[in-house]
Structures are given as C-alpha cells and as structure tokens.
PDB file of C-alpha atoms in Angstrom:
ATOM      1  CA  MET A   1     108.270   3.720 170.611  1.00  0.00           C
ATOM      2  CA  LYS A   2     111.029   1.042 170.380  1.00  0.00           C
ATOM      3  CA  ASN A   3     108.893  -1.783 168.696  1.00  0.00           C
ATOM      4  CA  LYS A   4     107.579   0.824 166.326  1.00  0.00           C
ATOM      5  CA  LYS A   5     111.393   2.391 165.475  1.00  0.00           C
ATOM      6  CA  ILE A   6     112.694  -1.431 164.849  1.00  0.00           C
ATOM      7  CA  ILE A   7     109.850  -2.877 162.387  1.00  0.00           C
ATOM      8  CA  CYS A   8     110.628   0.915 160.202  1.00  0.00           C
ATOM      9  CA  GLY A   9     114.681  -0.130 160.137  1.00  0.00           C
ATOM     10  CA  ILE A  10     113.378  -4.220 159.076  1.00  0.00           C
ATOM     11  CA  ILE A  11     110.994  -2.553 155.844  1.00  0.00           C
ATOM     12  CA  ILE A  12     114.001  -0.142 156.063  1.00  0.00           C
ATOM     13  CA  ALA A  13     116.676  -2.254 155.113  1.00  0.00           C
ATOM     14  CA  ILE A  14     114.096  -4.651 153.023  1.00  0.00           C
ATOM     15  CA  LEU A  15     113.140  -2.419 150.458  1.00  0.00           C
ATOM     16  CA  ILE A  16     116.768  -1.377 149.969  1.00  0.00           C
ATOM     17  CA  ALA A  17     118.326  -4.944 150.140  1.00  0.00           C
ATOM     18  CA  VAL A  18     114.915  -5.743 147.060  1.00  0.00           C
ATOM     19  CA  ILE A  19     116.294  -2.904 145.079  1.00  0.00           C
ATOM     20  CA  ILE A  20     119.031  -3.514 145.261  1.00  0.00           C
ATOM     21  CA  ILE A  21     118.201  -6.712 143.854  1.00  0.00           C
ATOM     22  CA  GLY A  22     116.465  -5.677 141.417  1.00  0.00           C
ATOM     23  CA  ILE A  23     119.034  -3.355 139.964  1.00  0.00           C
ATOM     24  CA  ILE A  24     121.381  -5.985 140.168  1.00  0.00           C
ATOM     25  CA  ALA A  25     119.072  -8.659 137.921  1.00  0.00           C
ATOM     26  CA  ILE A  26     118.903  -5.854 135.678  1.00  0.00           C
ATOM     27  CA  LYS A  27     122.357  -5.611 134.844  1.00  0.00           C
ATOM     28  CA  ASN A  28     122.005  -8.918 134.124  1.00  0.00           C
ATOM     29  CA  ASN A  29     119.503  -9.156 131.868  1.00  0.00           C
ATOM     30  CA  LYS A  30     121.556  -6.555 130.262  1.00  0.00           C
ATOM     31  CA  LYS A  31     124.331  -8.565 129.544  1.00  0.00           C
ATOM     32  CA  LEU A  32     122.340 -11.803 128.842  1.00  0.00           C
ATOM     33  CA  LEU A  33     120.880  -9.774 126.088  1.00  0.00           C
ATOM     34  CA  SER A  34     124.362  -8.783 124.963  1.00  0.00           C
ATOM     35  CA  LYS A  35     125.694 -11.943 124.256  1.00  0.00           C
ATOM     36  CA  LYS A  36     123.303 -12.900 122.367  1.00  0.00           C
ATOM     37  CA  ASN A  37     123.269 -10.190 120.587  1.00  0.00           C
ATOM     38  CA  GLU A  38     127.051 -10.440 120.470  1.00  0.00           C
ATOM     39  CA  THR A  39     126.437 -14.400 119.146  1.00  0.00           C
ATOM     40  CA  ASN A  40     123.778 -14.265 116.575  1.00  0.00           C
ATOM     41  CA  THR A  41     125.923 -11.264 115.645  1.00  0.00           C
ATOM     42  CA  LYS A  42     129.269 -13.705 114.622  1.00  0.00           C
ATOM     43  CA  GLU A  43     126.308 -16.326 113.765  1.00  0.00           C
ATOM     44  CA  THR A  44     125.119 -13.706 110.403  1.00  0.00           C
ATOM     45  CA  THR A  45     129.036 -12.500 110.204  1.00  0.00           C
ATOM     46  CA  ILE A  46     129.697 -16.410 109.183  1.00  0.00           C
ATOM     47  CA  ALA A  47     126.721 -17.749 107.561  1.00  0.00           C
ATOM     48  CA  LYS A  48     127.435 -14.433 105.467  1.00  0.00           C
ATOM     49  CA  ALA A  49     131.141 -15.151 104.526  1.00  0.00           C
ATOM     50  CA  THR A  50     129.921 -18.485 103.353  1.00  0.00           C
ATOM     51  CA  GLU A  51     127.692 -16.614 100.624  1.00  0.00           C
ATOM     52  CA  HIS A  52     128.961 -15.913  97.545  1.00  0.00           C
ATOM     53  CA  GLU A  53     128.112 -14.501  93.819  1.00  0.00           C
ATOM     54  CA  ILE A  54     128.027 -16.102  91.047  1.00  0.00           C
ATOM     55  CA  TYR A  55     128.489 -15.460  88.041  1.00  0.00           C
ATOM     56  CA  GLN A  56     127.199 -17.501  85.563  1.00  0.00           C
ATOM     57  CA  THR A  57     126.013 -21.624  84.895  1.00  0.00           C
ATOM     58  CA  VAL A  58     127.521 -23.876  82.323  1.00  0.00           C
ATOM     59  CA  ARG A  59     126.468 -27.254  82.780  1.00  0.00           C
ATOM     60  CA  SER A  60     128.083 -29.816  81.064  1.00  0.00           C
ATOM     61  CA  GLU A  61     126.725 -32.842  79.749  1.00  0.00           C
ATOM     62  CA  ASN A  62     128.467 -36.971  79.138  1.00  0.00           C
ATOM     63  CA  ASN A  63     128.781 -39.823  77.657  1.00  0.00           C
ATOM     64  CA  TRP A  64     128.132 -42.609  79.949  1.00  0.00           C
ATOM     65  CA  ALA A  65     129.855 -45.751  77.738  1.00  0.00           C
ATOM     66  CA  ILE A  66     128.083 -47.345  81.120  1.00  0.00           C
ATOM     67  CA  ASP A  67     125.202 -47.286  83.347  1.00  0.00           C
ATOM     68  CA  PRO A  68     126.695 -44.538  86.396  1.00  0.00           C
ATOM     69  CA  ARG A  69     123.273 -45.706  88.588  1.00  0.00           C
ATOM     70  CA  ASP A  70     123.975 -48.989  89.494  1.00  0.00           C
ATOM     71  CA  PRO A  71     126.785 -48.612  91.721  1.00  0.00           C
ATOM     72  CA  LYS A  72     128.999 -52.168  89.988  1.00  0.00           C
ATOM     73  CA  ASN A  73     129.900 -50.152  87.602  1.00  0.00           C
ATOM     74  CA  LEU A  74     132.021 -47.789  89.437  1.00  0.00           C
ATOM     75  CA  LEU A  75     133.388 -49.971  91.651  1.00  0.00           C
ATOM     76  CA  LYS A  76     134.507 -51.986  89.241  1.00  0.00           C
ATOM     77  CA  LEU A  77     136.177 -48.911  88.010  1.00  0.00           C
ATOM     78  CA  ASP A  78     138.528 -48.860  90.629  1.00  0.00           C
ATOM     79  CA  GLY A  79     136.787 -47.969  92.966  1.00  0.00           C
ATOM     80  CA  ILE A  80     136.492 -48.238  96.536  1.00  0.00           C
ATOM     81  CA  LEU A  81     134.018 -47.512  99.348  1.00  0.00           C
ATOM     82  CA  LEU A  82     134.058 -45.525 101.428  1.00  0.00           C
ATOM     83  CA  LYS A  83     132.352 -44.250 104.935  1.00  0.00           C
ATOM     84  CA  ILE A  84     132.969 -40.884 106.044  1.00  0.00           C
ATOM     85  CA  LYS A  85     131.715 -37.071 107.989  1.00  0.00           C
ATOM     86  CA  VAL A  86     132.214 -33.994 105.684  1.00  0.00           C
ATOM     87  CA  LYS A  87     134.032 -32.076 108.336  1.00  0.00           C
ATOM     88  CA  SER A  88     134.345 -29.261 105.356  1.00  0.00           C
ATOM     89  CA  ILE A  89     134.012 -27.765 101.335  1.00  0.00           C
ATOM     90  CA  GLY A  90     135.807 -25.061  99.478  1.00  0.00           C
ATOM     91  CA  ASP A  91     135.988 -23.536  96.629  1.00  0.00           C
ATOM     92  CA  ALA A  92     136.671 -25.983  93.167  1.00  0.00           C
ATOM     93  CA  VAL A  93     140.486 -25.571  91.676  1.00  0.00           C
ATOM     94  CA  PHE A  94     142.114 -27.069  88.372  1.00  0.00           C
ATOM     95  CA  LEU A  95     143.721 -30.057  89.203  1.00  0.00           C
ATOM     96  CA  PRO A  96     147.551 -30.674  88.084  1.00  0.00           C
ATOM     97  CA  LYS A  97     147.490 -33.571  85.560  1.00  0.00           C
ATOM     98  CA  THR A  98     148.999 -36.711  87.024  1.00  0.00           C
ATOM     99  CA  SER A  99     149.937 -40.566  84.654  1.00  0.00           C
ATOM    100  CA  GLU A 100     145.448 -41.006  85.793  1.00  0.00           C
ATOM    101  CA  MET A 101     143.812 -37.430  85.156  1.00  0.00           C
ATOM    102  CA  ASN A 102     144.882 -34.623  82.856  1.00  0.00           C
ATOM    103  CA  ASP A 103     141.301 -33.019  82.511  1.00  0.00           C
ATOM    104  CA  PRO A 104     142.170 -28.881  82.214  1.00  0.00           C
ATOM    105  CA  TYR A 105     139.260 -27.164  81.716  1.00  0.00           C
ATOM    106  CA  ARG A 106     137.116 -28.786  84.345  1.00  0.00           C
ATOM    107  CA  PRO A 107     137.515 -27.899  88.444  1.00  0.00           C
ATOM    108  CA  TYR A 108     137.231 -30.299  91.413  1.00  0.00           C
ATOM    109  CA  THR A 109     136.047 -28.815  94.335  1.00  0.00           C
ATOM    110  CA  PRO A 110     137.660 -29.919  97.449  1.00  0.00           C
ATOM    111  CA  VAL A 111     135.808 -31.706 100.212  1.00  0.00           C
ATOM    112  CA  LYS A 112     138.129 -32.154 103.281  1.00  0.00           C
ATOM    113  CA  VAL A 113     135.758 -35.810 104.673  1.00  0.00           C
ATOM    114  CA  GLU A 114     137.322 -37.278 108.907  1.00  0.00           C
ATOM    115  CA  ILE A 115     137.577 -41.601 106.860  1.00  0.00           C
ATOM    116  CA  ILE A 116     134.979 -43.299 109.142  1.00  0.00           C
ATOM    117  CA  GLN A 117     135.282 -46.550 107.412  1.00  0.00           C
ATOM    118  CA  ASN A 118     136.914 -48.262 104.800  1.00  0.00           C
ATOM    119  CA  LEU A 119     134.501 -50.509 104.234  1.00  0.00           C
ATOM    120  CA  SER A 120     136.648 -52.028 100.918  1.00  0.00           C
ATOM    121  CA  GLY A 121     139.705 -52.526 103.062  1.00  0.00           C
ATOM    122  CA  LYS A 122     141.710 -51.463  99.921  1.00  0.00           C
ATOM    123  CA  ASP A 123     144.751 -49.377 101.406  1.00  0.00           C
ATOM    124  CA  ILE A 124     144.635 -46.162 100.423  1.00  0.00           C
ATOM    125  CA  ASN A 125     146.618 -42.885 101.593  1.00  0.00           C
ATOM    126  CA  ILE A 126     145.021 -39.730 100.769  1.00  0.00           C
ATOM    127  CA  LYS A 127     146.272 -37.027 100.278  1.00  0.00           C
ATOM    128  CA  ASP A 128     145.119 -33.819 103.433  1.00  0.00           C
ATOM    129  CA  ASN A 129     142.580 -36.753 104.095  1.00  0.00           C
ATOM    130  CA  THR A 130     140.948 -34.492 101.727  1.00  0.00           C
ATOM    131  CA  LEU A 131     138.533 -35.972  98.251  1.00  0.00           C
ATOM    132  CA  TYR A 132     137.616 -34.380  95.041  1.00  0.00           C
ATOM    133  CA  MET A 133     134.364 -34.096  93.413  1.00  0.00           C
ATOM    134  CA  CYS A 134     133.813 -33.239  89.915  1.00  0.00           C
ATOM    135  CA  GLY A 135     132.589 -29.849  89.316  1.00  0.00           C
ATOM    136  CA  GLY A 136     131.642 -27.086  92.093  1.00  0.00           C
ATOM    137  CA  ASP A 137     132.166 -22.533  92.082  1.00  0.00           C
ATOM    138  CA  ILE A 138     135.072 -21.895  91.537  1.00  0.00           C
ATOM    139  CA  LYS A 139     136.847 -18.153  91.237  1.00  0.00           C
ATOM    140  CA  LEU A 140     136.337 -15.562  88.048  1.00  0.00           C
ATOM    141  CA  SER A 141     140.428 -15.333  88.376  1.00  0.00           C
ATOM    142  CA  GLU A 142     141.597 -18.941  88.699  1.00  0.00           C
ATOM    143  CA  TYR A 143     138.698 -20.114  85.928  1.00  0.00           C
ATOM    144  CA  GLU A 144     139.926 -17.050  83.204  1.00  0.00           C
ATOM    145  CA  LYS A 145     142.475 -19.057  83.038  1.00  0.00           C
ATOM    146  CA  SER A 146     141.429 -21.849  81.156  1.00  0.00           C
ATOM    147  CA  ILE A 147     140.194 -20.709  79.043  1.00  0.00           C
ATOM    148  CA  ASP A 148     141.079 -18.103  75.870  1.00  0.00           C
ATOM    149  CA  ASN A 149     140.899 -14.243  75.482  1.00  0.00           C
ATOM    150  CA  VAL A 150     137.225 -14.783  72.816  1.00  0.00           C
ATOM    151  CA  ASP A 151     135.979 -16.922  75.346  1.00  0.00           C
ATOM    152  CA  LYS A 152     136.657 -13.540  77.993  1.00  0.00           C
ATOM    153  CA  GLN A 153     134.791 -11.138  75.754  1.00  0.00           C
ATOM    154  CA  ARG A 154     132.594 -13.334  75.000  1.00  0.00           C
ATOM    155  CA  LEU A 155     131.811 -14.013  78.368  1.00  0.00           C
ATOM    156  CA  GLY A 156     132.249 -10.487  79.668  1.00  0.00           C
ATOM    157  CA  ILE A 157     134.968 -11.128  81.591  1.00  0.00           C
ATOM    158  CA  ASP A 158     138.133  -9.520  80.976  1.00  0.00           C
ATOM    159  CA  LYS A 159     135.579  -6.155  80.968  1.00  0.00           C
ATOM    160  CA  LEU A 160     135.164  -6.724  85.096  1.00  0.00           C
ATOM    161  CA  SER A 161     137.659  -5.744  87.718  1.00  0.00           C
ATOM    162  CA  ASN A 162     140.195  -8.230  89.229  1.00  0.00           C
ATOM    163  CA  THR A 163     138.540  -7.713  92.255  1.00  0.00           C
ATOM    164  CA  GLU A 164     134.894  -8.644  91.230  1.00  0.00           C
ATOM    165  CA  LYS A 165     137.170 -11.725  89.597  1.00  0.00           C
ATOM    166  CA  GLU A 166     138.086 -11.922  93.281  1.00  0.00           C
ATOM    167  CA  ASN A 167     133.956 -11.714  94.551  1.00  0.00           C
ATOM    168  CA  LYS A 168     132.146 -13.402  91.745  1.00  0.00           C
ATOM    169  CA  TYR A 169     131.942 -17.897  91.015  1.00  0.00           C
ATOM    170  CA  MET A 170     131.140 -19.214  87.761  1.00  0.00           C
ATOM    171  CA  ARG A 171     128.981 -21.726  89.199  1.00  0.00           C
ATOM    172  CA  ILE A 172     130.799 -25.683  86.919  1.00  0.00           C
ATOM    173  CA  GLN A 173     127.556 -27.467  86.970  1.00  0.00           C
ATOM    174  CA  MET A 174     127.361 -31.452  86.052  1.00  0.00           C
ATOM    175  CA  GLU A 175     124.559 -33.848  85.589  1.00  0.00           C
ATOM    176  CA  TYR A 176     125.262 -35.843  88.412  1.00  0.00           C
ATOM    177  CA  SER A 177     126.339 -32.773  90.959  1.00  0.00           C
ATOM    178  CA  TYR A 178     124.935 -32.875  94.152  1.00  0.00           C
ATOM    179  CA  ASP A 179     126.029 -30.643  97.414  1.00  0.00           C
ATOM    180  CA  LEU A 180     127.242 -32.486 100.309  1.00  0.00           C
ATOM    181  CA  LYS A 181     126.456 -30.618 103.181  1.00  0.00           C
ATOM    182  CA  GLU A 182     129.559 -30.064 105.671  1.00  0.00           C
ATOM    183  CA  ASN A 183     129.337 -32.736 109.534  1.00  0.00           C
ATOM    184  CA  ASN A 184     127.126 -35.412 107.415  1.00  0.00           C
ATOM    185  CA  GLU A 185     127.846 -39.167 106.678  1.00  0.00           C
ATOM    186  CA  TYR A 186     128.241 -40.294 103.009  1.00  0.00           C
ATOM    187  CA  ILE A 187     129.492 -43.767 102.035  1.00  0.00           C
ATOM    188  CA  VAL A 188     130.565 -42.692  98.684  1.00  0.00           C
ATOM    189  CA  ILE A 189     132.351 -44.434  96.099  1.00  0.00           C
ATOM    190  CA  ILE A 190     135.906 -43.178  95.350  1.00  0.00           C
ATOM    191  CA  ASN A 191     139.069 -43.740  93.311  1.00  0.00           C
ATOM    192  CA  SER A 192     142.392 -42.486  92.556  1.00  0.00           C
ATOM    193  CA  ILE A 193     143.340 -39.878  90.285  1.00  0.00           C
ATOM    194  CA  GLY A 194     147.082 -39.565  90.849  1.00  0.00           C
ATOM    195  CA  ASP A 195     149.230 -37.815  93.602  1.00  0.00           C
ATOM    196  CA  GLY A 196     147.380 -39.619  96.010  1.00  0.00           C
ATOM    197  CA  ARG A 197     144.346 -37.801  95.226  1.00  0.00           C
ATOM    198  CA  TYR A 198     141.138 -39.022  95.176  1.00  0.00           C
ATOM    199  CA  GLN A 199     137.604 -38.566  93.529  1.00  0.00           C
ATOM    200  CA  ILE A 200     133.660 -39.270  93.853  1.00  0.00           C
ATOM    201  CA  VAL A 201     133.294 -41.562  91.227  1.00  0.00           C
ATOM    202  CA  ASN A 202     130.870 -39.787  88.966  1.00  0.00           C
ATOM    203  CA  GLY A 203     129.299 -37.687  91.756  1.00  0.00           C
ATOM    204  CA  GLY A 204     126.197 -37.569  93.149  1.00  0.00           C
ATOM    205  CA  TYR A 205     125.368 -41.301  91.413  1.00  0.00           C
ATOM    206  CA  GLY A 206     128.449 -42.458  93.434  1.00  0.00           C
ATOM    207  CA  ILE A 207     127.233 -40.992  96.766  1.00  0.00           C
ATOM    208  CA  PHE A 208     124.852 -42.728  99.638  1.00  0.00           C
ATOM    209  CA  THR A 209     123.189 -42.505 102.791  1.00  0.00           C
ATOM    210  CA  ILE A 210     122.322 -45.318 105.242  1.00  0.00           C
ATOM    211  CA  GLU A 211     118.392 -46.289 105.713  1.00  0.00           C
ATOM    212  CA  GLN A 212     118.516 -46.689 109.691  1.00  0.00           C
ATOM    213  CA  SER A 213     115.199 -49.005 109.066  1.00  0.00           C
ATOM    214  CA  THR A 214     117.546 -51.625 106.615  1.00  0.00           C
ATOM    215  CA  LEU A 215     120.753 -50.551 107.276  1.00  0.00           C
ATOM    216  CA  ASN A 216     120.696 -50.483 102.833  1.00  0.00           C
ATOM    217  CA  LEU A 217     122.562 -47.802 100.694  1.00  0.00           C
ATOM    218  CA  LYS A 218     120.223 -44.776 100.414  1.00  0.00           C
ATOM    219  CA  ASN A 219     121.407 -43.446  97.022  1.00  0.00           C
ATOM    220  CA  VAL A 220     121.599 -38.576  96.693  1.00  0.00           C
ATOM    221  CA  LEU A 221     120.390 -38.352  93.444  1.00  0.00           C
ATOM    222  CA  THR A 222     118.265 -41.657  91.744  1.00  0.00           C
ATOM    223  CA  ASN A 223     116.946 -42.306  95.854  1.00  0.00           C
ATOM    224  CA  LYS A 224     117.399 -45.785  94.833  1.00  0.00           C
ATOM    225  CA  THR A 225     118.627 -48.893  97.415  1.00  0.00           C
ATOM    226  CA  PHE A 226     121.689 -51.063  97.030  1.00  0.00           C
ATOM    227  CA  LYS A 227     122.434 -54.156  99.551  1.00  0.00           C
ATOM    228  CA  ILE A 228     125.469 -53.131 100.691  1.00  0.00           C
ATOM    229  CA  ASN A 229     127.024 -56.915 101.172  1.00  0.00           C
ATOM    230  CA  ASP A 230     126.148 -56.295  96.898  1.00  0.00           C
ATOM    231  CA  LEU A 231     128.189 -53.676  96.343  1.00  0.00           C
ATOM    232  CA  LEU A 232     131.361 -55.407  98.846  1.00  0.00           C
ATOM    233  CA  ASN A 233     130.954 -59.271  96.155  1.00  0.00           C
ATOM    234  CA  LYS A 234     129.966 -57.099  93.376  1.00  0.00           C
TER     235      LYS A 234
END
C-alpha cells in the first residue's frame, strides 16, 4: 500500500509539473507573438510614414553642349570622383543663390552620405555630408513659392488647403533622374555649387555601381561600363 501511495504521489507530482511547464510555455509564446506583432506594426508605420502623395509630375528636358553619357565629359566640369554610402534622402528644396549656381526654379534633393573614399584626391569640404541631386519630390507648400498666381490657378494649387499643400508633392523629373537607395554604395561624380554644397553632376549620368567581377564602373542609366583608371587619368 505504501508503495502504491508513493507511486501515485510521484505520478501526481509529474502531472502537476507538466501542467505548470505547459502554462509557462503558453505565456512565453503569447509574449513572443505580441513582440512580433509590435515589430510588424512599427515596420508598417515606418513604411507608411515614408510614402507621400504625388500631386503632379513635371518633366524637364535638357539641351546638352556635351554628351553627359560620357563620364569624362562630366569630370571636365571640375568633377570629383567619390565612393559614397547613402544614409538618407530628404524632400527636395530650393537652394539659395550662389556665385556658382543660380537656378531658382529647380529644386534639389538632399542626400545624406558617408564618404568612403575620395578617388580623385582633390581637397573638398562637403557641408553637412550632404550631396544634392537636381529634381525630386517637393512639397506643394514649397513649390508654390517658385510660381506666380497664374500658374497656381492653372495647376489648381490655389484651391488646396494649407494642410493639403503640406501633404502633397510635386515631382520634378529630369531626363537623368535616378532613385538612389538608402544604405547602398555608389561611385558618383560631383562638383561644387557654392557655399560648401556639392551636386551629383547630371543625376544618373554621374552615378555608377561597381561590378564585383571586374571592378569596372557601370552607369546606372546607360548600363555602360568604364575602367576607373581611365576616368582618373582623364
């Protein structure tokens, strides 16, 4: 009898232990699911925050004095070859007039970068580690500062509320526009536009990726490849 009681006690103890372990496991699973849901919610929120509504797209064409598809021509415009990593990309803005740049009707997109290597070796001091690209998405509240009342009426901007102007964007698209990707590395050709600011020369025509197999530069628009030493010995 004593042995049977002992065995029964052991079995009951084991069952209780199994039940307790099961309850703890269920609670832990609920916590993990809750954390996953919280993470997914944060990611969704971040993704939504980066989206914005395009009101209209304005396309601009250029008349070229030189062929911008040849990077040697871009380097002749006091161009500097840099290897960069893109950190963040902001809303397009109108830049102040300088002795080297006076284009009050074209916005420029600021691109925060990490400078990995100055391949040209020229001394530069880039203000706020920010490069600029002509064109991009600009808030209507900023864009309307560059146009007169006739254009505001023609575009329907005069009928929008201030809140709508803050939340809608005008997309200024150049024939050489290119969307850089955050955290990606590129080789770019830049030149000065005054006051410590530098632009990527002619947008995508001045942007390259590195082919890992050959270490040649590949232009992001034309897909043409170039030997880096040929560009440095222009």
